[in-house]
CSV table of C-alpha atoms and ligand atoms in Angstrom, one decimal:
chain,number,residue,atom,x,y,z
R,1,MET,CA,0.1,-0.2,0.1
R,2,SER,CA,1.5,3.4,-0.8
R,3,SER,CA,2.0,6.1,1.9
R,4,PRO,CA,-0.9,8.8,2.3
R,5,ALA,CA,0.2,12.3,1.0
R,6,VAL,CA,1.2,14.3,3.9
R,7,ILE,CA,-0.5,17.8,3.9
R,8,GLU,CA,0.9,20.7,6.0
R,9,SER,CA,-1.4,23.3,4.7
R,10,ILE,CA,-4.7,24.3,5.2
R,11,ALA,CA,-4.7,25.6,1.7
R,12,GLY,CA,-3.5,21.9,0.5
R,13,ILE,CA,-6.3,20.5,2.2
R,14,ARG,CA,-9.0,22.9,1.0
R,15,SER,CA,-7.4,22.4,-2.5
R,16,ARG,CA,-7.7,18.6,-2.8
R,17,PHE,CA,-10.9,17.8,-0.9
R,18,ALA,CA,-14.3,19.5,-1.7
R,19,ALA,CA,-17.1,19.6,1.0
R,20,GLY,CA,-18.6,16.2,1.9
R,21,ALA,CA,-15.5,14.3,0.1
R,22,ALA,CA,-13.8,13.2,2.8
R,23,GLN,CA,-14.4,11.2,6.1
R,24,LEU,CA,-11.9,12.5,9.1
R,25,VAL,CA,-10.4,11.0,12.0
R,26,PRO,CA,-8.8,13.5,14.1
R,27,THR,CA,-5.9,12.4,16.2
R,28,MET,CA,-2.7,14.0,18.2
R,29,GLY,CA,-0.6,11.1,16.7
R,30,ALA,CA,1.3,8.4,18.8
R,31,LEU,CA,-1.1,6.0,17.0
R,32,HIS,CA,-2.6,2.8,18.5
R,33,GLU,CA,-5.0,0.0,17.5
R,34,GLY,CA,-8.0,2.3,19.1
R,35,HIS,CA,-7.0,4.9,16.3
R,36,LEU,CA,-7.0,2.3,13.4
R,37,ALA,CA,-10.6,0.9,14.4
R,38,LEU,CA,-11.5,4.8,13.9
R,39,VAL,CA,-9.5,4.5,10.5
R,40,GLU,CA,-11.1,1.3,9.9
R,41,ARG,CA,-14.7,2.5,10.3
R,42,ALA,CA,-13.9,5.8,8.3
R,43,LEU,CA,-13.1,3.7,5.3
R,44,GLU,CA,-16.2,1.8,5.5
R,45,LEU,CA,-18.2,5.1,5.4
R,46,GLY,CA,-16.3,6.4,2.3
R,47,ASP,CA,-13.1,5.9,0.3
R,48,ARG,CA,-11.3,9.3,0.7
R,49,VAL,CA,-10.0,9.2,4.3
R,50,VAL,CA,-8.1,12.1,6.0
R,51,VAL,CA,-6.1,11.6,9.3
R,52,SER,CA,-5.2,14.7,11.0
R,53,VAL,CA,-2.2,14.3,13.4
R,54,PHE,CA,-2.0,17.7,15.3
R,55,VAL,CA,-0.8,17.9,19.2
R,56,ASN,CA,-3.3,21.0,19.9
R,57,PRO,CA,-1.6,23.1,22.5
R,58,LEU,CA,-5.2,24.9,23.2
R,59,GLN,CA,-6.6,21.7,24.9
R,60,PHE,CA,-3.3,21.4,27.4
R,61,ALA,CA,-3.8,23.3,30.8
R,62,PRO,CA,-0.6,24.7,32.2
R,63,GLY,CA,1.4,22.0,33.7
R,64,GLU,CA,0.0,19.2,31.8
R,65,ASP,CA,1.8,16.7,29.4
R,66,LEU,CA,2.1,18.8,26.3
R,67,ALA,CA,6.0,19.1,26.3
R,68,ARG,CA,6.2,15.4,26.7
R,69,TYR,CA,3.2,14.3,24.7
R,70,PRO,CA,4.4,11.4,22.4
R,71,ARG,CA,5.0,12.3,19.2
R,72,ASP,CA,6.6,10.0,16.5
R,73,PHE,CA,5.1,11.2,13.2
R,74,ASP,CA,7.4,8.8,11.1
R,75,ALA,CA,5.8,5.7,13.1
R,76,ASP,CA,2.4,7.3,12.6
R,77,LEU,CA,3.1,7.4,8.9
R,78,ALA,CA,4.3,3.7,8.6
R,79,THR,CA,1.2,2.8,10.5
R,80,LEU,CA,-1.0,4.5,8.3
R,81,ALA,CA,0.5,3.3,5.2
R,82,ARG,CA,-1.1,0.0,5.8
R,83,TYR,CA,-4.3,1.6,5.0
R,84,PRO,CA,-5.5,3.2,1.8
R,85,VAL,CA,-5.6,6.4,3.8
R,86,GLU,CA,-5.6,9.2,1.0
R,87,ALA,CA,-4.2,11.9,3.3
R,88,VAL,CA,-2.8,12.9,6.6
R,89,PHE,CA,-3.1,16.6,7.4
R,90,HIS,CA,0.0,17.4,9.7
R,91,PRO,CA,0.0,21.3,10.4
R,92,ALA,CA,2.4,23.0,12.3
R,93,ALA,CA,1.1,25.2,15.5
R,94,GLU,CA,1.8,28.1,13.3
R,95,GLU,CA,-0.6,26.8,10.5
R,96,MET,CA,-3.4,26.1,12.8
R,97,TYR,CA,-2.8,29.4,15.3
R,98,PRO,CA,-1.0,32.0,13.2
R,99,HIS,CA,-1.5,34.5,15.7
R,100,GLY,CA,-0.7,32.4,19.0
R,101,ALA,CA,-3.8,31.1,20.6
R,102,ALA,CA,-6.8,31.2,18.6
R,103,GLN,CA,-8.8,34.7,19.6
R,104,THR,CA,-11.9,33.4,18.6
R,105,GLN,CA,-12.5,30.0,20.7
R,106,VAL,CA,-15.4,27.8,21.3
R,107,ARG,CA,-16.7,27.5,24.5
R,108,ALA,CA,-18.1,24.1,26.0
R,109,GLY,CA,-20.5,25.4,28.4
R,110,ASP,CA,-20.8,24.3,32.0
R,111,LEU,CA,-20.6,20.7,31.1
R,112,GLY,CA,-17.3,21.5,30.1
R,113,ALA,CA,-16.4,22.4,33.3
R,114,ALA,CA,-17.8,19.1,34.8
R,115,PHE,CA,-15.6,15.7,35.1
R,116,GLU,CA,-12.6,15.9,33.1
R,117,GLY,CA,-13.3,19.9,32.4
R,118,ARG,CA,-13.0,20.2,36.4
R,119,SER,CA,-9.6,18.7,36.5
R,120,ARG,CA,-8.6,20.1,33.4
R,121,PRO,CA,-9.7,23.6,33.3
R,122,GLY,CA,-10.1,25.2,29.6
R,123,HIS,CA,-9.3,21.5,28.3
R,124,PHE,CA,-12.7,21.1,26.5
R,125,ASP,CA,-12.8,24.7,25.1
R,126,GLY,CA,-9.5,23.6,23.4
R,127,VAL,CA,-10.7,20.6,21.9
R,128,LEU,CA,-14.0,22.1,20.7
R,129,THR,CA,-12.0,25.0,19.3
R,130,VAL,CA,-9.0,22.8,17.2
R,131,VAL,CA,-12.2,20.3,16.3
R,132,ALA,CA,-14.2,23.3,14.8
R,133,LYS,CA,-11.3,24.5,12.9
R,134,LEU,CA,-10.7,21.0,11.3
R,135,LEU,CA,-14.2,20.7,10.4
R,136,GLY,CA,-14.0,23.8,8.8
R,137,ILE,CA,-10.7,23.1,6.9
R,138,VAL,CA,-11.5,19.4,5.7
R,139,ARG,CA,-15.4,19.8,5.5
R,140,PRO,CA,-16.0,16.0,6.2
R,141,GLU,CA,-19.1,14.0,5.7
R,142,HIS,CA,-18.2,12.3,8.7
R,143,VAL,CA,-15.9,13.0,11.6
R,144,LEU,CA,-14.8,9.9,13.6
R,145,PHE,CA,-14.3,9.7,17.7
R,146,GLY,CA,-13.7,6.9,20.3
R,147,GLU,CA,-16.1,6.2,22.8
R,148,LYS,CA,-13.6,6.2,25.6
R,149,ASP,CA,-13.4,10.0,25.4
R,150,ALA,CA,-17.3,9.9,26.0
R,151,GLN,CA,-17.4,13.7,27.4
R,152,GLN,CA,-15.4,15.1,24.4
R,153,LEU,CA,-17.9,12.9,22.0
R,154,PHE,CA,-20.8,14.2,23.9
R,155,LEU,CA,-19.5,17.7,23.6
R,156,VAL,CA,-18.4,17.3,19.8
R,157,ARG,CA,-22.0,16.3,19.1
R,158,ARG,CA,-23.7,19.1,20.9
R,159,MET,CA,-21.3,21.6,19.2
R,160,VAL,CA,-22.1,20.2,15.7
R,161,THR,CA,-25.6,20.8,16.2
R,162,ASP,CA,-25.5,24.0,18.2
R,163,LEU,CA,-23.4,25.5,15.4
R,164,ASP,CA,-25.3,23.4,12.4
R,165,ILE,CA,-22.1,22.3,11.2
R,166,ALA,CA,-22.8,19.9,8.1
R,167,THR,CA,-20.8,16.9,9.3
R,168,ARG,CA,-22.2,13.7,10.8
R,169,VAL,CA,-20.4,12.6,14.0
R,170,GLU,CA,-19.6,9.0,14.2
R,171,GLU,CA,-18.8,7.0,17.2
R,172,VAL,CA,-16.7,4.0,17.6
R,173,GLY,CA,-16.3,1.5,20.5
R,174,THR,CA,-13.2,1.6,22.9
R,175,VAL,CA,-10.4,-0.9,22.0
R,176,ARG,CA,-8.9,-2.9,25.0
R,177,ALA,CA,-5.9,-4.8,25.5
R,178,PRO,CA,-6.4,-8.2,26.0
R,179,ASP,CA,-6.4,-7.9,29.9
R,180,GLY,CA,-9.1,-4.9,29.7
R,181,LEU,CA,-6.9,-2.0,29.9
R,182,ALA,CA,-8.4,0.6,27.4
R,183,LEU,CA,-5.9,1.8,24.4
R,184,SER,CA,-4.6,5.1,25.0
R,185,SER,CA,-1.6,7.3,23.8
R,186,ARG,CA,-0.9,7.8,27.4
R,187,ASN,CA,-0.4,4.2,28.4
R,188,ARG,CA,3.2,4.8,26.8
R,189,TYR,CA,3.9,6.6,30.3
R,190,LEU,CA,3.5,3.6,32.2
R,191,ASP,CA,5.9,1.2,33.4
R,192,ASP,CA,5.2,-2.4,34.1
R,193,GLU,CA,4.2,-2.0,37.6
R,194,HIS,CA,1.7,1.2,36.7
R,195,ARG,CA,0.6,-0.7,33.5
R,196,ARG,CA,-0.6,-3.6,36.0
R,197,ALA,CA,-2.2,-1.5,38.3
R,198,ALA,CA,-4.0,0.6,35.3
R,199,ARG,CA,-6.0,-2.5,34.8
R,200,ALA,CA,-8.0,-1.4,37.9
R,201,LEU,CA,-10.2,1.0,35.7
R,202,SER,CA,-11.4,-1.6,33.4
R,203,ARG,CA,-11.9,-4.2,36.5
R,204,ALA,CA,-13.8,-1.1,38.2
R,205,LEU,CA,-16.2,-0.9,35.0
R,206,GLU,CA,-16.9,-4.7,35.2
R,207,ALA,CA,-17.6,-4.4,38.9
R,208,ALA,CA,-20.1,-1.6,38.1
R,209,GLY,CA,-21.6,-3.4,35.4
R,210,SER,CA,-22.1,-6.5,37.8
R,211,ALA,CA,-23.6,-4.2,40.6
R,212,ALA,CA,-26.4,-2.8,38.0
R,213,ASP,CA,-29.4,-4.6,39.1
R,214,ARG,CA,-28.6,-3.5,42.7
R,215,GLY,CA,-29.0,0.5,42.0
R,216,VAL,CA,-26.8,3.4,41.9
R,217,ASP,CA,-25.1,3.4,45.2
R,218,ALA,CA,-24.6,-0.4,44.7
R,219,VAL,CA,-22.6,0.5,41.5
R,220,VAL,CA,-20.5,3.5,43.1
R,221,ALA,CA,-19.5,1.4,46.1
R,222,ALA,CA,-18.5,-1.6,43.7
R,223,ALA,CA,-16.2,0.6,41.4
R,224,GLN,CA,-14.9,2.3,44.4
R,225,SER,CA,-13.9,-0.8,46.0
R,226,VAL,CA,-11.8,-2.0,43.1
R,227,LEU,CA,-10.4,1.4,42.4
R,228,MET,CA,-9.5,1.9,46.4
R,229,GLY,CA,-7.8,-1.5,46.4
R,230,GLU,CA,-5.2,-0.7,44.0
R,231,GLU,CA,-2.8,1.8,45.7
R,232,LEU,CA,-0.9,3.0,42.8
R,233,VAL,CA,-4.4,4.2,41.6
R,234,ALA,CA,-5.4,7.8,42.8
R,235,LEU,CA,-9.1,8.4,41.7
R,236,ASP,CA,-9.8,11.6,40.4
R,237,TYR,CA,-13.5,11.1,39.8
R,238,LEU,CA,-16.2,8.3,39.5
R,239,GLY,CA,-19.4,9.4,37.6
R,240,ILE,CA,-22.5,7.8,36.9
R,241,VAL,CA,-24.3,9.9,33.9
R,242,ASP,CA,-27.4,9.6,31.8
R,243,PRO,CA,-26.1,9.4,28.4
R,244,SER,CA,-28.6,11.3,27.0
R,245,THR,CA,-27.6,14.6,29.1
R,246,PHE,CA,-24.2,13.7,30.5
R,247,ARG,CA,-25.6,14.9,34.1
R,248,PRO,CA,-25.4,12.5,36.9
R,249,VAL,CA,-28.1,10.4,37.4
R,250,ASP,CA,-30.8,10.3,40.2
R,251,ASP,CA,-30.7,7.6,42.5
R,252,ASP,CA,-33.9,6.2,40.9
R,253,HIS,CA,-32.4,6.1,37.5
R,254,ARG,CA,-33.6,3.4,35.6
R,255,GLY,CA,-32.2,2.2,31.9
R,256,PRO,CA,-28.7,3.0,30.4
R,257,ALA,CA,-26.4,4.9,32.3
R,258,ARG,CA,-22.7,6.0,31.6
R,259,VAL,CA,-19.7,4.8,34.2
R,260,LEU,CA,-17.1,7.4,34.0
R,261,ILE,CA,-13.7,6.9,35.5
R,262,ALA,CA,-10.5,9.1,35.7
R,263,ALA,CA,-7.3,8.2,37.8
R,264,GLN,CA,-3.8,9.5,38.0
R,265,VAL,CA,-1.9,6.0,37.8
R,266,GLY,CA,1.9,7.2,38.4
R,267,PRO,CA,2.8,9.3,35.7
R,268,ALA,CA,-0.3,8.6,33.5
R,269,ARG,CA,-3.5,10.3,33.6
R,270,LEU,CA,-6.2,7.8,32.4
R,271,ILE,CA,-9.7,7.6,31.8
R,272,ASP,CA,-12.4,4.7,31.0
R,273,THR,CA,-16.1,4.6,30.5
R,274,ASP,CA,-18.8,2.1,29.7
R,275,THR,CA,-22.2,1.9,29.6
R,276,ILE,CA,-24.3,-0.2,32.3
R,277,TYR,CA,-28.1,-0.7,32.5
R,278,LEU,CA,-29.7,0.1,35.9
R,279,ASN,CA,-32.8,-1.9,36.3
L,1,PAF,O1,-9.2,13.1,21.1
L,1,PAF,C1,-8.2,13.6,20.8
L,1,PAF,O2,-7.2,12.9,20.4
L,1,PAF,C2,-8.3,15.1,20.8
L,1,PAF,O3,-8.4,15.7,21.7
L,1,PAF,C3,-8.3,15.6,19.4
L,1,PAF,C4,-10.1,15.2,19.2
L,1,PAF,C5,-7.8,15.1,18.2
L,1,PAF,C6,-8.4,16.9,19.1
L,1,PAF,O4,-7.1,17.7,19.5
């Protein structure tokens, strides 16, 4: 398979792809099987796939891992060459933000300050701003996101609706390692000991699912007991939300609910999520 065209300029993307011509997989690089599941789904939706690789400075709060975020563009390109991806959009920060940080930004609203947003102030404004720019540049028919970043997905869907953007948002399920750990570029920060401890996140989701027929309090207790039992895991938050609103469920909630977990595991901040059914 031949390598995808590498396009670094906005003008280059604009002249190659008419509105609605491409399927877009936005990434920050350090590609893993989770990203490749997005690429595979994009190729089912259409034969002209663009993968963007851009570590977006706007979505990192001061003190976060922007400087050390894994970057290996050559390896990413070699990985993508296994697929009939037409183009990789790989802009420099100056191409995306020629005046420094974008003066006009998308605000994620109060939900942008909950869960991930409470621990990472400004994160979702940065995500939505870059995604809005990418959608404006590529004008894709579909844009694809992973289920693992459930809050990001929810907020992108809402932005696309609120701003009448002519792109369909497609969700792709979480890809997991055989032991259950959700794939993430940040897993690269984990040494063997922390990698083992990180399994507590997916084990906590399983425990939550098993407790679902006993109500919300039982779900929280079951997940917490797994997470608290792993001393290398520092829980940031455990949330149970209504998937239609992303607001915490009431005690008497029935039907699907999304469990959200974020934790610091040594050097890596990890998140995971799953849907459970409360009876
Ligand atoms: O999920 C990510 O990798 C990023 O948040 C995204 C959507 C590529 C925006 O920078």
